[in-house]
Coordinates of C-alpha atoms in Angstrom, one line a residue:
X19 CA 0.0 0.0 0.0
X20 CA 1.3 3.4 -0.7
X21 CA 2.1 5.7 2.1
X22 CA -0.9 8.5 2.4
X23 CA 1.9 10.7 3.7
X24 CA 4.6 10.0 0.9
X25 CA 4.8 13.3 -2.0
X26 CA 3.2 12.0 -5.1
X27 CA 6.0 13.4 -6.9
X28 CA 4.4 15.0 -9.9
X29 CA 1.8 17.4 -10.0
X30 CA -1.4 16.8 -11.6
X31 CA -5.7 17.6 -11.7
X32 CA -8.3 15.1 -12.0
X33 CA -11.8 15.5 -12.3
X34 CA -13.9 14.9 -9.1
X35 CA -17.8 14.1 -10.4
X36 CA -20.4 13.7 -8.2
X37 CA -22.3 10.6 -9.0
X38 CA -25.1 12.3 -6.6
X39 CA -26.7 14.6 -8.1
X40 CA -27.5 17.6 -6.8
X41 CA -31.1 17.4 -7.3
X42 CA -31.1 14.6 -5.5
X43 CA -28.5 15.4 -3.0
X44 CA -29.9 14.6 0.8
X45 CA -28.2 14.1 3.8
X46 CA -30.7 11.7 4.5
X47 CA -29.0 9.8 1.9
X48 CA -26.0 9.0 4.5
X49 CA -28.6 6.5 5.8
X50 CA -28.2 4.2 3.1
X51 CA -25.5 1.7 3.2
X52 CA -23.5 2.2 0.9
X53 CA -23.4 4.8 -2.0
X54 CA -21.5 5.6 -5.1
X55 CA -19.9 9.1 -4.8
X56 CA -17.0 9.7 -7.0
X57 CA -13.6 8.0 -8.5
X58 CA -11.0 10.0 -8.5
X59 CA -8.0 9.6 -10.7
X60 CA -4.7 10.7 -8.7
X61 CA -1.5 10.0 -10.2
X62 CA -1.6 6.4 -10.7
X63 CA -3.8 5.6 -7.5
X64 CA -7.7 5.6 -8.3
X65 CA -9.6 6.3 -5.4
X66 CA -13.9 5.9 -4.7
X67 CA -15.2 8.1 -1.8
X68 CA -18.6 6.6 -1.3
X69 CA -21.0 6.8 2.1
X70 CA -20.9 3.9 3.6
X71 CA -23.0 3.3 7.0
X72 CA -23.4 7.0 7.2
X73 CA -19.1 8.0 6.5
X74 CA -17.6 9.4 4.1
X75 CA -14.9 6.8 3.0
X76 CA -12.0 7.0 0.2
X77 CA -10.3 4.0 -0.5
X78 CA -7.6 3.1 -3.2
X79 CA -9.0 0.4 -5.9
X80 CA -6.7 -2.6 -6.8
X81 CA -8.8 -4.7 -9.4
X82 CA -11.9 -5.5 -7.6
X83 CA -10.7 -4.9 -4.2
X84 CA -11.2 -1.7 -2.6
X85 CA -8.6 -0.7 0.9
X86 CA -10.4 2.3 2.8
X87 CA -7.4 4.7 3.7
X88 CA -9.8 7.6 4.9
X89 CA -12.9 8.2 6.9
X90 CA -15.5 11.1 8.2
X91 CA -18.6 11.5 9.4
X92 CA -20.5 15.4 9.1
X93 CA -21.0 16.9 12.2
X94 CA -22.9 20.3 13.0
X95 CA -20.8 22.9 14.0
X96 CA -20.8 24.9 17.5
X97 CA -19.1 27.5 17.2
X98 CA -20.8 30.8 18.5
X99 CA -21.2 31.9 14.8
X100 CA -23.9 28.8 14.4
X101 CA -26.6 30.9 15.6
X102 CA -26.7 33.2 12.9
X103 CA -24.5 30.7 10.3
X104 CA -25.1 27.6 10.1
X105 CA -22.0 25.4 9.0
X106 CA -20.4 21.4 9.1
X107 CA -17.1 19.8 10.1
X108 CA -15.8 16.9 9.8
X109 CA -12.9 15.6 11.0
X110 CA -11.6 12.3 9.2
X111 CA -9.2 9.4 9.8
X112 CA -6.3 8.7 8.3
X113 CA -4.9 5.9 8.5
X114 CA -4.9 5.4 12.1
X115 CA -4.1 9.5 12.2
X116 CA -6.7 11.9 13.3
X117 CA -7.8 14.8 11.0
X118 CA -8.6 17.7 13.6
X119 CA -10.4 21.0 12.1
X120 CA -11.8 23.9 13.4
X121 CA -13.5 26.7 12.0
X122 CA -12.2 30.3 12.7
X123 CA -12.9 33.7 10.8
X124 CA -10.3 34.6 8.4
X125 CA -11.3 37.6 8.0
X126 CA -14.6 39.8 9.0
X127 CA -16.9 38.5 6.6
X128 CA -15.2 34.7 5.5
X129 CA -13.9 32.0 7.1
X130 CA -11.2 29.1 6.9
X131 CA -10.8 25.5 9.0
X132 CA -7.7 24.9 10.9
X133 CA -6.6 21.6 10.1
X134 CA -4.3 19.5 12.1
X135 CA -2.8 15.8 11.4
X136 CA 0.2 13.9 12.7
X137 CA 3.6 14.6 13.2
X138 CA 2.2 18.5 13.9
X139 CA 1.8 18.5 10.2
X140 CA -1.0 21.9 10.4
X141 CA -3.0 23.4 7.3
X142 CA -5.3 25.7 6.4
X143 CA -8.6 25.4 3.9
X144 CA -10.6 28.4 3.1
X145 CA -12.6 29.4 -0.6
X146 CA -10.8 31.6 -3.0
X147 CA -12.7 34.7 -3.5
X148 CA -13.3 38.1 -2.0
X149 CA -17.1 38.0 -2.9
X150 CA -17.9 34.8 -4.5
X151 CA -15.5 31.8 -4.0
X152 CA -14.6 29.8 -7.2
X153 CA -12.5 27.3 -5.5
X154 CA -11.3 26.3 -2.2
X155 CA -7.1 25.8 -1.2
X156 CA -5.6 23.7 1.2
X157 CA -2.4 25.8 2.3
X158 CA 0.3 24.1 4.7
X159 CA 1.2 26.3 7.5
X160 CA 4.1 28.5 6.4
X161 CA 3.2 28.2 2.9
X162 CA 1.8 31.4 0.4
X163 CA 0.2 28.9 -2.4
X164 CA -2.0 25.9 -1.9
X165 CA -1.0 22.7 -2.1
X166 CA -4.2 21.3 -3.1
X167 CA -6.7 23.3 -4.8
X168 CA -10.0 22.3 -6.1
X169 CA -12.1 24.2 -8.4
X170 CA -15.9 24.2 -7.3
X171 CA -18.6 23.8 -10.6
X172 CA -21.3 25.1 -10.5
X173 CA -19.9 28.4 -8.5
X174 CA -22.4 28.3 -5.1
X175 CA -25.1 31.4 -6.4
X176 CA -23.3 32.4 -9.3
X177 CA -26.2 31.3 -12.0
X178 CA -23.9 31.8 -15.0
X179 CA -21.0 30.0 -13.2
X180 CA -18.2 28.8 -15.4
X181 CA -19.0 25.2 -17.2
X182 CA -17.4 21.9 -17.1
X183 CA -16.9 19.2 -14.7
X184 CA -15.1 20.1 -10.9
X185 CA -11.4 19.5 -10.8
X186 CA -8.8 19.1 -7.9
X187 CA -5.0 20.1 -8.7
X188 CA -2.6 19.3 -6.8
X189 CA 1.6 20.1 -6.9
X190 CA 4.6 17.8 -6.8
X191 CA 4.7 17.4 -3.3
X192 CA 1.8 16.9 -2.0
X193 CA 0.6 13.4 -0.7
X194 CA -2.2 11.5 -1.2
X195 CA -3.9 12.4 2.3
X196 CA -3.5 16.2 1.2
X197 CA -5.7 15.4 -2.0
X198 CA -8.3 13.3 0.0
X199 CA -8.8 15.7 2.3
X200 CA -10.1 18.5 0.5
X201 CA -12.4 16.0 -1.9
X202 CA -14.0 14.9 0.9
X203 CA -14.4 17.4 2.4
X204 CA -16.5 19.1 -0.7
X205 CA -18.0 16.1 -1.8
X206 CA -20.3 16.7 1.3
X207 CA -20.7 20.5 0.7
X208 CA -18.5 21.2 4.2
X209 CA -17.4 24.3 2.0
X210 CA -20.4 25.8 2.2
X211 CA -20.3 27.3 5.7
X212 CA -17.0 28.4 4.9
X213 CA -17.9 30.8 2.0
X214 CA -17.5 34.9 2.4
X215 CA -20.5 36.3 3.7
X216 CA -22.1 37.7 0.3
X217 CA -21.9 34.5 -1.3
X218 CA -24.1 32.7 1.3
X219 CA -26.6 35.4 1.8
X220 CA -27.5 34.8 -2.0
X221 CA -27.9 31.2 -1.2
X222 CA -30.1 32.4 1.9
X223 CA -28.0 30.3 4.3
X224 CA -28.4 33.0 7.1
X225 CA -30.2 31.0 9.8
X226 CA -32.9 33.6 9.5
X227 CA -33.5 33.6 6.2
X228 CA -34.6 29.7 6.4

């Protein structure tokens, strides 16, 4: 088995599909068993994230056999800012490793997730955009550019958003647990409390506004 932690050594995008649909996206859903949620194509590793018994799961395909290397399960944030904002976590596993995140402003009107694995390895992921975020960046601490970035399609209440299928890019040396993170993570919409202010009010994801 490759090592999650090990730099893929080339950089690279791959499309991230939802095989949910958003029409009939529920988080009721996460009840069901098992369910089909994307392969992902990174490097030469293919991974499926899929819910199974109400995780999020990503494991690496070898012929028909499928070895989970990362879990999460949603969970509602608490955060003082829930009253008025309503937003999700999750932390993962993996590996045996914890995945700690915590949501903190990043500035007055957007807001980022602390992120913090082993061997104090520590990371930031936040949406790209002053108004309306386009994509959201996992950043190591220390770092100015991402190390995993991954482009968000549709654009969350931009109607004429630009077309064609979600992608995740990632550089040189990032690992495989950097690239699962972030897909996971958006695969069950945990960016969407994280987007600036004007962005969510157009979605009318102000607790009041429900």
């Amino acid at each position: 088995m490759r090592d999650a932690w090990a730099p893929l050594g080339s950089a690279g995008s791959a499309v991230v599909e939802d095989l949910l649909t958003r029409r009939y996206y529920d988080p009721a859903h996460a009840r069901s068993p098992y369910l089909h949620r994307a392969d992902v194509q990174v490097g030469d590793v293919t991974l499926r994230l899929a819910w199974r018994e109400r995780a999020m799961t990503a494991a690496v395909l070898h012929g028909s056999e499928q070895h989970e290397i990362a879990r999460g399960r949603v969970a509602r944030g608490t955060g003082p800012q829930n009253l008025l904002w309503e937003y999700l976590l999750m932390p993962l596993e993996i590996g045996s490793a914890p995945i700690h995140v915590e949501r903190r402003p990043q500035v007055p009107d957007r807001w980022a997730l602390d992120v913090t694995g082993p061997d104090d390895r520590t990371w930031t992921w936040h949406p790209a955009g002053r108004v309306f975020a386009h994509r959201t960046e996992l950043t190591r601490t220390g770092d100015r550019h991402p190390v995993v970035a991954h482009q968000l399609r549709p654009v969350p209440a931009v109607p004429r958003a630009p077309a064609g299928p979600p992608t995740v890019t990632w550089r040189a040396d990032a690992t495989l647990a950097e690239v699962v993170m972030p897909v996971m993570w958006t695969l069950d919409r945990v960016h969407l409390g994280l987007l600036p202010k004007t962005q969510r009010v157009a979605r009318f994801d102000v607790a009041g506004l429900h």
